[in-house]
XYZ file of C-alpha atoms in Angstrom:
727
model
C 6.659 24.339 3.525
C 5.892 20.864 5.350
C 2.489 19.777 5.687
C 1.776 19.606 9.868
C 3.425 16.313 11.772
C 4.282 14.874 14.470
C 7.248 13.900 13.119
C 8.744 12.679 16.874
C 5.597 10.473 16.917
C 5.230 8.587 13.694
C 7.892 7.632 11.153
C 7.130 9.070 7.637
C 6.690 6.449 4.709
C 9.318 5.333 3.504
C 10.005 5.554 0.141
C 8.778 2.450 -1.948
C 11.124 0.970 -3.823
C 8.157 -1.411 -4.397
C 5.109 -4.515 -15.505
C 2.140 -6.718 -19.651
C 2.416 -8.262 -22.534
C 0.107 -10.997 -23.976
C 2.515 -12.932 -24.060
C 2.159 -16.624 -24.914
C 2.062 -19.542 -21.229
C 2.974 -22.870 -21.168
C -0.365 -24.765 -21.780
C 0.701 -27.025 -18.298
C 0.373 -24.383 -15.857
C -3.312 -25.023 -14.805
C -1.313 -28.303 -14.043
C 1.365 -27.351 -12.134
C -0.556 -24.797 -10.458
C -2.824 -27.963 -9.199
C -0.277 -29.907 -8.685
C 1.256 -27.499 -6.060
C -1.664 -27.293 -4.135
C -2.545 -30.993 -4.069
C 0.869 -31.690 -2.741
C 0.745 -29.589 0.780
C -3.163 -30.539 1.282
C -1.594 -33.855 1.420
C 1.505 -33.118 3.169
C 0.598 -30.944 6.079
C -3.939 -31.999 6.134
C -3.215 -34.885 7.928
C -5.923 -36.443 10.423
C -6.717 -33.976 13.325
C -5.773 -34.254 16.807
C -7.743 -33.652 20.343
C -9.521 -30.006 19.973
C -6.302 -27.511 21.907
C -8.014 -25.596 25.365
C -5.335 -22.529 23.347
C -6.343 -21.739 20.061
C -3.701 -19.062 19.494
C -0.767 -21.114 20.279
C -1.759 -24.122 18.211
C -2.590 -21.647 15.192
C 1.324 -20.799 16.128
C 2.430 -24.418 15.898
C 1.267 -24.931 12.160
C 2.974 -22.248 10.916
C 4.672 -24.179 7.758
C 7.558 -22.234 5.593
C 7.602 -25.252 2.913
C 3.988 -24.478 2.480
C 4.724 -20.664 1.623
C 7.164 -21.241 -0.811
C 6.185 -23.414 -2.641
C 2.548 -21.151 -3.315
C 4.959 -18.050 -4.306
C 7.007 -20.133 -6.531
C 3.452 -21.361 -8.738
C 2.379 -18.068 -8.498
C 5.561 -16.316 -10.106
C 6.113 -18.745 -12.812
C 4.826 -16.475 -14.865
C 4.329 -12.293 -15.163
C 0.785 -11.478 -14.442
C -0.248 -7.960 -15.521
C -4.269 -7.015 -14.566
C -6.169 -8.037 -17.140
C -4.295 -10.726 -19.362
C -4.789 -14.554 -19.855
C -1.723 -14.870 -17.371
C -3.457 -12.844 -14.258
C -6.714 -14.152 -14.583
C -4.769 -18.458 -14.133
C -3.660 -16.243 -10.739
C -7.032 -16.554 -10.063
C -7.851 -19.273 -10.866
C -5.200 -21.116 -9.198
C -6.043 -18.763 -5.731
C -9.603 -19.860 -6.182
C -8.838 -23.500 -5.952
C -6.278 -23.223 -3.401
C -8.927 -21.591 -1.067
C -11.668 -24.131 -2.467
C -9.364 -26.756 -1.099
C -9.259 -26.051 2.050
C -13.390 -26.290 1.629
C -13.345 -23.067 2.318
C -16.356 -21.214 0.519
C -14.695 -19.215 -2.189
C -15.843 -17.391 -5.424
C -14.788 -14.580 -8.072
C -16.502 -10.609 -8.710
C -15.390 -9.450 -11.690
C -15.253 -6.326 -12.840
C -14.914 -3.698 -16.181
C -12.431 -0.890 -15.269
C -9.941 0.928 -17.337
C -6.716 -0.573 -17.643
C -3.230 0.732 -20.019
C -0.754 -1.092 -22.324
C 2.319 0.586 -24.266
C 1.671 -0.540 -28.096
C 4.618 1.338 -28.812
C 7.451 2.922 -27.727
C 11.178 4.466 -28.557
C 14.037 6.484 -26.916
C 17.187 7.783 -28.720
C 19.993 10.822 -27.915
C 21.414 12.943 -29.941
C 24.802 14.388 -28.126
C 24.890 17.625 -30.309
C 26.422 18.249 -34.119
C 28.461 15.585 -35.797
C 27.616 12.980 -32.790
C 25.850 9.701 -33.672
C 22.534 9.451 -32.363
C 22.084 6.684 -29.271
C 19.014 4.726 -29.579
C 18.224 2.712 -26.292
C 16.854 -1.109 -26.352
C 14.381 -0.143 -23.007
C 14.871 -3.405 -22.437
C 16.024 -5.218 -18.939
C 18.718 -7.924 -19.021
C 18.574 -11.607 -17.863
C 21.170 -12.473 -15.700
C 23.855 -15.761 -15.782
C 21.912 -19.271 -15.333
C 18.489 -16.891 -14.937
C 15.712 -20.305 -14.510
C 13.100 -17.205 -16.005
C 14.422 -15.853 -18.617
C 12.548 -18.004 -21.205
C 8.420 -16.918 -19.535
C 10.968 -13.079 -19.440
C 9.725 -12.637 -23.064
C 6.588 -12.591 -21.467
C 7.602 -9.150 -19.723
C 5.110 -6.552 -20.471
C 8.111 -3.876 -22.678
C 8.579 -1.335 -19.954
C 5.725 1.414 -19.529
C 4.053 3.719 -17.549
C 0.422 3.161 -17.804
C -1.826 5.801 -18.223
C 0.846 7.960 -19.642
C -0.548 10.264 -22.667
C 0.710 9.241 -26.636
C 2.722 10.814 -28.211
C 6.036 12.251 -29.813
C 8.892 14.825 -28.421
C 12.264 16.355 -29.522
C 13.348 18.621 -27.150
C 16.724 18.873 -24.602
C 16.848 17.310 -21.681
C 17.310 18.276 -18.112
C 17.528 17.615 -14.967
C 15.203 17.685 -11.571
C 16.638 15.456 -9.074
C 13.496 13.505 -7.759
C 10.681 15.308 -9.435
C 9.345 17.048 -6.342
C 7.463 20.894 -6.385
C 11.155 22.249 -4.755
C 13.699 20.150 -7.082
C 11.784 22.458 -10.294
C 11.846 25.698 -8.233
C 15.010 25.856 -7.662
C 15.384 25.250 -11.478
C 13.708 27.991 -12.522
C 15.799 30.062 -9.580
C 18.742 29.181 -10.864
C 17.191 30.023 -14.569
C 17.072 26.131 -16.308
C 13.586 26.991 -18.244
C 12.223 22.991 -18.315
C 9.303 24.298 -20.810
C 9.437 22.118 -23.344
C 11.922 19.926 -22.707
C 12.082 16.358 -21.268
C 12.548 16.304 -16.985
C 14.971 13.620 -16.283
C 14.206 12.784 -12.795
C 14.939 9.919 -10.148
C 12.803 7.950 -8.352
C 13.740 7.961 -4.301
C 11.815 10.565 -2.730
C 8.650 10.604 -4.339
C 6.244 7.967 -5.900
C 6.315 8.240 -10.124
C 2.591 9.668 -10.953
C 4.058 12.875 -8.787
C 7.009 13.492 -10.611
C 5.339 13.744 -13.721
C 2.433 15.822 -12.271
C 5.019 18.130 -11.011
C 6.704 17.909 -14.596
C 3.958 18.488 -16.291
C 3.232 21.733 -13.861
C 6.545 23.449 -14.625
C 6.167 22.747 -18.372
C 7.614 19.759 -19.434
C 6.867 18.530 -22.815
C 7.811 14.942 -21.394
C 9.114 12.742 -18.906
C 11.393 10.033 -17.801
C 11.844 8.593 -14.159
C 14.939 6.188 -13.427
C 16.357 4.518 -10.304
C 19.800 6.054 -9.461
C 21.688 4.087 -8.031
C 22.439 6.003 -4.954
C 19.044 4.372 -3.573
C 18.929 1.203 -5.563
C 22.449 0.241 -6.797
C 23.909 -0.065 -3.402
C 27.646 1.108 -2.288
C 30.313 0.877 -5.263
C 31.356 -2.545 -6.363
C 29.169 -4.819 -4.437
C 27.548 -5.592 -7.379
C 24.511 -6.628 -8.248
C 21.448 -9.188 -8.909
C 21.744 -12.527 -8.657
C 24.848 -11.634 -6.926
C 23.349 -8.836 -4.277
C 20.228 -7.431 -3.652
C 20.112 -4.430 -5.460
C 18.754 -3.743 -9.020
C 21.114 -4.563 -11.837
C 22.634 -1.479 -14.054
C 19.274 -2.697 -16.648
C 17.294 -2.684 -14.159
C 13.472 -0.251 -14.926
C 10.782 0.691 -12.411
C 7.375 0.807 -14.019
C 4.330 1.806 -12.297
C 1.145 4.119 -13.292
C 1.114 7.138 -13.657
C -3.192 7.695 -12.303
C -3.420 10.198 -9.847
C -6.792 8.763 -8.353
C -7.945 6.008 -7.355
C -9.845 2.992 -8.923
C -11.729 2.704 -12.190
C -11.255 6.604 -13.585
C -14.349 5.664 -15.938
C -16.443 5.501 -12.738
C -15.044 8.539 -10.097
C -16.400 7.936 -6.564
C -19.202 5.169 -7.183
C -18.506 0.952 -8.416
C -17.609 -0.232 -11.995
C -20.915 -2.202 -11.311
C -22.719 -3.960 -14.378
C -24.917 -1.177 -15.966
C -23.380 1.379 -13.969
C -23.071 5.101 -15.358
C -19.502 5.438 -16.696
C -17.890 8.554 -18.302
C -15.727 8.314 -21.192
C -12.152 6.856 -21.774
C -11.652 10.342 -23.838
C -12.942 11.578 -20.666
C -11.066 10.128 -18.021
C -8.196 10.035 -20.079
C -8.046 14.502 -20.214
C -9.109 14.978 -15.889
C -5.816 15.767 -13.716
C -5.501 12.911 -12.047
C -4.269 11.918 -15.931
C -0.425 12.097 -16.812
C -1.738 14.488 -19.464
C 2.137 14.415 -21.302
C 4.136 10.844 -22.241
C 6.364 9.738 -20.016
C 8.526 6.734 -19.682
C 10.488 4.987 -17.133
C 14.457 4.325 -17.888
C 16.716 2.240 -16.486
C 20.103 3.622 -14.641
C 22.244 2.815 -17.647
C 20.040 4.470 -19.657
C 19.879 7.910 -17.621
C 23.302 7.711 -16.951
C 23.917 7.556 -21.074
C 21.940 10.978 -20.675
C 23.626 12.284 -18.027
C 26.962 11.938 -19.407
C 25.884 14.885 -22.597
C 24.248 16.842 -20.495
C 25.730 20.689 -19.887
C 24.322 23.710 -18.223
C 25.489 24.144 -14.703
C 27.093 21.272 -12.134
C 23.833 20.204 -10.013
C 24.400 20.793 -6.136
C 25.926 18.213 -3.848
C 22.604 16.594 -2.553
C 21.121 16.415 -6.504
C 24.184 14.426 -7.340
C 24.571 10.703 -7.374
C 26.709 8.030 -5.463
C 30.852 8.323 -4.501
C 32.039 8.211 -7.802
C 29.765 8.460 -9.850
C 30.495 11.450 -12.192
C 28.915 15.178 -11.870
C 25.672 15.512 -12.457
C 24.842 18.637 -14.237
C 21.047 20.581 -14.948
C 20.933 21.287 -18.313
C 19.085 22.090 -21.095
C 20.498 20.156 -23.269
C 23.172 19.848 -25.528
C 21.248 16.569 -25.559
C 18.548 16.481 -27.567
C 15.449 13.286 -26.630
C 13.375 11.703 -28.724
C 10.710 10.068 -26.970
C 7.528 8.423 -28.486
C 4.916 6.365 -26.352
C 1.630 5.395 -27.958
C -0.269 3.543 -26.071
C -3.917 1.213 -25.461
C -5.937 3.028 -22.228
C -8.641 0.020 -22.738
C -11.447 -1.567 -21.147
C -10.397 -5.427 -19.541
C -11.685 -7.592 -17.310
C -9.997 -8.105 -13.491
C -10.917 -10.408 -10.446
C -11.223 -10.090 -7.037
C -11.261 -13.879 -5.509
C -13.063 -14.070 -2.470
C -13.035 -17.344 0.528
C -15.410 -16.625 3.379
C -15.368 -18.392 6.899
C -18.974 -17.413 8.083
C -18.870 -16.405 11.784
C -20.862 -18.616 13.837
C -22.678 -15.719 16.784
C -22.174 -12.723 14.827
C -22.128 -13.630 11.449
C -23.094 -9.674 10.559
C -19.920 -8.208 11.529
C -16.677 -9.274 9.355
C -13.212 -8.935 9.844
C -11.109 -8.744 6.445
C -7.871 -10.309 5.126
C -6.576 -8.135 1.605
C -3.751 -8.952 -0.554
C -3.857 -7.629 -3.604
C -2.324 -11.046 -6.902
C -1.749 -8.886 -9.911
C 2.388 -7.798 -10.310
C 3.474 -5.571 -13.340
C 6.464 -8.744 -13.809
C 6.472 -11.765 -11.552
C 5.519 -10.040 -8.279
C 7.491 -12.266 -6.620
C 7.486 -9.810 -3.270
C 5.263 -7.228 -4.685
C 2.688 -8.205 -3.246
C 2.688 -12.301 -3.959
C 5.100 -12.786 -1.027
C 1.573 -11.523 0.667
C -0.453 -13.908 -1.228
C 1.842 -16.962 -0.381
C 1.189 -15.674 3.661
C -2.080 -15.724 3.028
C -2.316 -19.104 1.610
C -0.694 -20.093 4.056
C -2.913 -18.552 7.013
C -6.065 -19.910 5.608
C -4.199 -23.146 5.303
C -3.806 -22.909 9.709
C -7.412 -21.519 9.512
C -8.641 -24.117 7.586
C -6.243 -26.738 9.910
C -8.482 -25.276 13.329
C -11.886 -25.961 11.726
C -11.051 -29.662 11.426
C -10.468 -29.197 15.424
C -13.333 -28.066 14.992
C -13.254 -23.942 15.967
C -15.855 -21.913 14.102
C -14.885 -18.021 14.980
C -17.338 -16.087 16.610
C -17.538 -12.986 13.491
C -17.165 -13.739 9.922
C -13.735 -13.159 8.477
C -13.138 -13.084 4.783
C -9.585 -12.945 2.533
C -9.255 -10.854 -0.290
C -6.713 -11.296 -2.926
C -7.669 -8.142 -4.790
C -7.014 -7.921 -8.745
C -5.499 -4.540 -10.262
C -3.991 -2.788 -7.653
C -0.947 -1.579 -9.482
C -3.184 0.563 -11.624
C -4.602 2.435 -8.605
C -5.662 0.346 -6.050
C -8.757 -0.318 -8.525
C -10.014 -3.760 -7.481
C -10.370 -3.259 -3.608
C -11.655 0.526 -4.633
C -14.312 -0.539 -6.798
C -15.164 -3.658 -4.344
C -15.541 -1.215 -1.283
C -17.187 1.580 -3.030
C -20.145 -1.167 -4.052
C -20.149 -2.367 -0.143
C -19.853 0.356 0.982
C -22.803 0.805 3.226
C -22.658 -2.482 3.888
C -18.478 -2.246 5.071
C -19.637 0.918 6.775
C -22.198 -0.752 9.157
C -20.242 -4.694 9.075
C -17.061 -4.624 9.043
C -14.700 -4.948 12.149
C -11.504 -4.576 10.693
C -9.036 -4.810 7.136
C -5.587 -6.233 7.709
C -3.451 -5.455 4.863
C -0.384 -7.563 3.526
C 0.700 -5.487 0.098
C 4.302 -7.434 0.242
C 4.521 -9.725 3.493
C 8.374 -10.291 2.895
C 11.817 -8.022 1.530
C 14.099 -8.383 4.307
C 14.312 -8.761 8.409
C 12.218 -6.609 10.850
C 8.288 -6.269 11.069
C 7.161 -2.195 9.940
C 4.015 -2.295 11.111
C 1.195 0.478 10.300
C -2.245 0.406 11.908
C -4.758 3.006 12.428
C -4.083 4.171 16.074
C -6.751 1.949 18.093
C -5.045 -1.315 16.945
C -1.603 -0.440 18.034
C -2.098 -1.980 21.525
C -3.307 -5.121 19.892
C -0.646 -4.912 17.208
C 1.477 -4.983 20.120
C 0.085 -7.956 21.887
C 0.580 -9.658 19.458
C 4.396 -9.471 18.109
C 5.591 -10.806 21.769
C 3.746 -13.716 20.899
C 5.123 -14.316 17.330
C 8.981 -15.745 17.262
C 11.847 -14.239 15.687
C 11.841 -15.298 12.079
C 15.769 -14.533 11.895
C 16.564 -15.075 15.928
C 14.626 -18.207 17.803
C 15.384 -16.959 21.269
C 13.937 -13.861 21.085
C 9.949 -12.498 19.685
C 9.164 -10.006 16.864
C 8.872 -7.648 19.119
C 11.847 -7.759 20.551
C 13.744 -7.620 17.408
C 11.235 -4.152 16.721
C 12.566 -2.732 19.576
C 15.719 -3.288 19.883
C 15.466 -2.257 15.398
C 15.241 1.935 16.788
C 15.726 3.699 19.308
C 12.750 4.947 18.682
C 10.724 2.078 17.053
C 7.717 3.535 15.151
C 4.101 2.538 14.166
C 3.551 3.735 11.244
C 0.139 5.102 10.282
C -2.300 4.933 7.205
C -2.769 7.918 5.702
C -1.274 7.145 2.507
C -2.688 6.045 -0.833
C 0.090 2.945 -0.799
C -2.017 0.034 -0.786
C -5.330 -1.300 -0.719
C -5.589 -0.158 2.812
C -6.593 2.844 1.691
C -10.059 2.449 0.133
C -10.683 0.941 3.849
C -9.709 3.532 6.241
C -9.968 6.716 3.531
C -13.136 5.826 2.323
C -15.374 4.518 5.339
C -13.451 4.729 8.412
C -12.191 1.276 8.969
C -9.592 0.381 11.587
C -6.808 -1.334 9.606
C -3.555 -2.438 9.428
C -0.375 -2.925 6.965
C 2.574 -5.725 7.848
C 5.520 -6.183 5.863
C 9.139 -7.129 7.107
C 11.949 -5.091 5.544
C 12.194 -1.778 4.460
C 12.388 -1.608 0.533
C 13.904 -3.697 -1.779
C 15.797 -2.185 -5.012
C 14.712 -4.687 -7.312
C 10.936 -3.368 -6.734
C 8.435 -3.187 -9.645
C 11.398 -4.574 -12.171
C 12.144 -7.558 -13.931
C 14.862 -8.804 -11.181
C 11.614 -9.293 -8.754
C 11.684 -12.622 -8.891
C 11.362 -15.930 -6.677
C 15.039 -16.851 -6.989
C 15.169 -13.114 -5.352
C 12.744 -13.682 -2.906
C 14.601 -16.769 -1.664
C 17.834 -15.404 -2.229
C 18.310 -12.389 -0.468
C 14.419 -11.525 0.807
C 13.577 -14.695 2.831
C 16.036 -17.693 2.783
C 14.329 -19.713 4.804
C 10.778 -18.671 3.792
C 10.399 -18.720 8.046
C 9.356 -14.014 7.491
C 6.870 -15.777 5.505
C 5.438 -17.421 8.422
C 5.713 -15.116 10.673
C 3.946 -12.261 8.684
C 1.332 -15.046 8.394
C 1.168 -15.000 12.365
C 0.895 -11.820 13.188
C -2.151 -11.526 10.570
C -3.677 -14.281 11.873
C -3.487 -14.010 15.410
C -4.652 -10.139 15.007
C -7.936 -11.491 12.776
C -8.158 -14.747 15.229
C -7.860 -12.068 18.241
C -10.629 -9.618 16.108
C -13.348 -12.412 15.039
C -13.193 -14.574 18.397
C -12.827 -11.928 21.087
C -16.908 -11.011 22.880
C -15.226 -7.598 23.235
C -13.327 -6.210 19.561
C -9.559 -5.143 21.548
C -9.915 -1.047 20.536
C -8.488 0.957 22.745
C -8.283 4.392 21.337
C -6.475 6.113 24.017
C -3.283 6.183 21.927
C -5.700 8.372 19.319
C -6.158 11.152 21.803
C -2.400 11.140 22.811
C -1.527 11.317 19.067
C -4.525 14.065 18.157
C -2.904 16.176 20.976
C 0.807 16.185 19.626
C -0.881 17.232 16.237
C -2.922 19.533 17.444
C 0.295 21.222 19.273
C 2.021 21.474 15.868
C -1.060 23.257 14.664
C -0.828 25.577 17.126
C 3.187 26.287 16.112
C 2.922 26.317 13.218
C 0.212 28.773 13.323
C 1.389 31.268 15.993
C 1.232 34.526 15.139
C -2.466 34.429 13.864
C -5.694 34.521 14.523
C -6.329 30.821 14.187
C -7.609 29.150 17.962
C -6.537 25.507 18.321
C -9.072 25.386 22.031
C -12.158 23.360 19.694
C -9.563 20.771 18.503
C -8.486 20.751 22.477
C -12.150 20.410 23.152
C -13.183 18.121 21.715
C -9.777 15.756 22.166
C -10.460 16.476 26.199
C -14.305 14.445 25.368
C -12.689 11.867 23.006
C -10.524 11.152 26.141
C -12.934 10.496 28.557
C -15.166 8.529 26.340
C -12.206 6.407 25.350
C -11.755 6.159 29.428
C -15.392 5.821 30.115
C -15.234 2.435 27.576
C -11.887 1.102 28.792
C -13.477 0.675 32.732
C -16.942 -0.793 30.521
C -14.854 -3.251 28.861
C -13.379 -4.109 32.200
C -16.372 -4.275 33.587
C -18.056 -6.488 30.865
C -14.784 -8.907 30.859
C -15.353 -9.126 34.722
C -19.355 -10.181 34.423
C -18.449 -12.528 31.782
C -15.961 -14.431 33.827
C -18.299 -14.734 36.722
C -20.770 -15.903 34.554
C -23.289 -12.663 35.733
C -23.197 -11.527 31.878
C -23.917 -13.881 28.447
C -21.751 -13.786 25.470
C -24.527 -12.755 23.708
C -25.988 -10.355 25.355
C -26.717 -6.713 23.569
C -24.319 -5.409 26.244
C -21.819 -6.970 24.776
C -22.988 -5.818 21.171
C -23.505 -2.655 21.975
C -20.568 -1.477 23.008
C -18.679 -3.660 20.360
C -20.896 -1.262 18.095
C -19.819 1.933 19.109
C -15.727 0.602 18.875
C -16.101 -0.460 15.295
C -18.516 3.092 14.682
C -16.105 5.206 16.150
C -13.208 5.465 13.197
C -16.520 6.026 11.253
C -16.581 9.253 12.363
C -13.291 10.269 11.543
C -14.196 10.713 8.004
C -16.513 13.601 6.390
C -19.124 13.274 3.698
C -17.023 16.043 1.293
C -13.545 15.097 2.234
C -10.848 16.575 2.011
C -10.526 19.813 -0.215
C -9.444 19.012 -3.217
C -9.429 15.559 -2.622
C -13.240 14.736 -2.092
C -12.450 10.637 -2.358
C -10.622 11.180 0.944
C -13.220 11.447 3.502
C -10.585 10.794 6.215
C -10.333 14.281 8.722
C -7.405 13.178 10.773
C -4.600 10.912 8.559
C -5.077 11.263 4.270
C -2.383 11.606 1.591
C -0.075 14.152 1.404
C -0.772 16.345 -1.823
C 3.001 16.830 -2.985
C 3.313 12.632 -2.358
C 0.629 10.294 -2.891
C 2.466 7.730 -0.760
C 3.410 9.786 2.283
C 1.176 10.150 5.405
C -0.077 13.596 5.984
C -1.792 13.683 9.794
C -4.970 16.686 9.274
C -4.127 17.244 5.404
C -7.262 19.461 5.517
C -5.094 21.567 8.214
C -1.617 21.039 6.683
C -3.245 22.446 2.968
C -5.372 25.446 4.438
C -2.279 26.288 6.221
C 0.185 26.064 2.895
C -2.317 28.137 1.584
C -2.700 30.828 4.279
C 1.338 30.843 4.099
C 1.419 31.587 0.775
C -1.346 34.255 0.042
C -0.979 35.600 3.756
C -4.785 37.050 3.463
C -7.075 37.052 6.221
C -9.614 35.121 4.237
C -7.075 32.461 3.560
C -6.330 32.137 7.584
C -10.419 32.007 7.571
C -9.738 28.409 6.076
C -7.301 27.202 8.353
C -10.075 28.330 11.075
C -12.820 26.703 9.326
C -10.985 23.258 8.496
C -9.472 23.386 13.017
C -13.175 23.456 13.436
C -14.312 21.170 11.049
C -11.342 17.994 12.714
C -12.433 19.197 15.761
C -17.054 18.157 14.326
C -15.150 15.094 13.906
C -13.067 14.481 16.343
C -16.481 15.137 18.614
C -18.588 13.125 16.852
C -16.347 10.283 17.064
C -16.427 10.472 21.128
C -20.186 10.665 21.231
C -19.876 7.393 19.338
C -17.593 6.013 21.911
C -19.349 7.554 25.234
C -22.709 6.078 22.913
C -24.996 9.183 24.433
C -27.162 11.569 22.581
C -26.971 15.581 23.998
């Protein structure tokens, strides 16, 4: 059964189209990186003009697509997987870029468990009398590839944290690797036990595919990017001639279903801390437990050509013109070997801090991760380039005499690709400080993969986001704003929510309860996590003029400026109440005919609406008093209101967390248990309903009622915080 979700209001997160080798780096890389920074400084840091009365307009006028392009080129000269020398050099580059702007900067390292390949092999035996096919497991460079030499440094294709081992078994085709796909195979009498499951990307991520394969009894798994989703229309070609993934392209990733350092679950990986052993960390249910490999569409087609068994149903088939997919098992026999090195390694988070003038103990935090499986031009360094370009603009504003009211912190996270590791460790280490001081977290993972903004927020930031994108010019049409293009892009444009574990906002929203956003231009990109995510792809297909990078930085920066500078934090909780009502109606429908009552939820939502109305009225009164000089900007009345606005989101969290996912504390939005990349509304209630529908016992429906009460209590706490009154 699907989780309760207000599908009419919110779009589900789109399927992500988002690899390590200790190759020799060019010895001149630091000089190249330093030169790039020096060039943009000479070009743009001219003598400051007279201070502008309109800070936002001045900020928008300072955007530089040349700066974004030069940083992206420098950051993507070499592949830079977390824990490698190459990635340490990117940390040095970002640190130097911030420091060159006279923004105090530093690096915070952590020792964490990472995973690298040692040996991989895969061969196909098609039956008696037929030759064995050995797969090269390599991605081909393309004609005139400027990064062909650097491609030799790319880590061989692998899945991080895959179990080591050798398997020889028949293949079974498992469609997208979802629970329902394995259930369908069972209903058709296709035995997965002891077999090698072949599944394709497109609906859930690799860690959930392999987890489901293991649960179905598979001995190993292969995952490939099917041309249906990643190859484009038949005959259109592939990169570098089009944006589509070449046939040899492989999407790598991590199979860890948890977050952060696996040796420090629920606590920070700080120096001298308690740790579980590597062996114990690798033995948890969050790890895949079976050998698995990512493979190309070309290799998967070889396997599918010799699969027997019944023909797969229509919605399991490939794109038009492809040979029919069959279920198996066999007669194809796969021989798979994987040997990994799961080892402690050092990662480096880079920070730059612009200290606030009036409220230095209130933090507006901007983050992007820096590590990449290969060159990482779109994921994540389009975001890194936008962040440095944004920092340059803030530096220029400082030269005009600007200083933010509240502290602004830039964060360049490491090891995000392994399990949101860098950001998670930092948030866990600073949890109490962040809980009491963080105003908001603004994340960009991938800033640009195409046209049209796809925003995600926690609801109290909706209005700020909409007001901001009405100010920023559409990078593809100067006659309209980003808001205009966003509205025209869909009959019902959506702001998505941040309940999933897709990027570094997870620790801020899900673990601490900090209002957050995530921004990206474009939806999905076929070269995600492959060799072909390079500067050429971004320059040619994602953002030919680098104007979208500048627009992303502009939206990011305007939101940060308003959150950091306005006397009253620009949060509005009214949209929260509207959505909670919609989610509750869905729960009511799902529990119709049972003893479950949603009255506690409706009562708490009414209280939240009343508190949100009161806060908005208070805001207007204070704004009038400020404009008439009847109230000082440093009044404790303003500070008190801001604290309530800031802390209300924390109240939606619960220290016990979501059932079976205790690290995730947020009771309104959480990751789907079946797909870490999907957002579930009322995740605890959704899990309880799914269990009750399966067992249909009075005890299971009582658990649903308990979860309803848990959420109702959280909403009531949020309303109490907003109203600022004790019972």
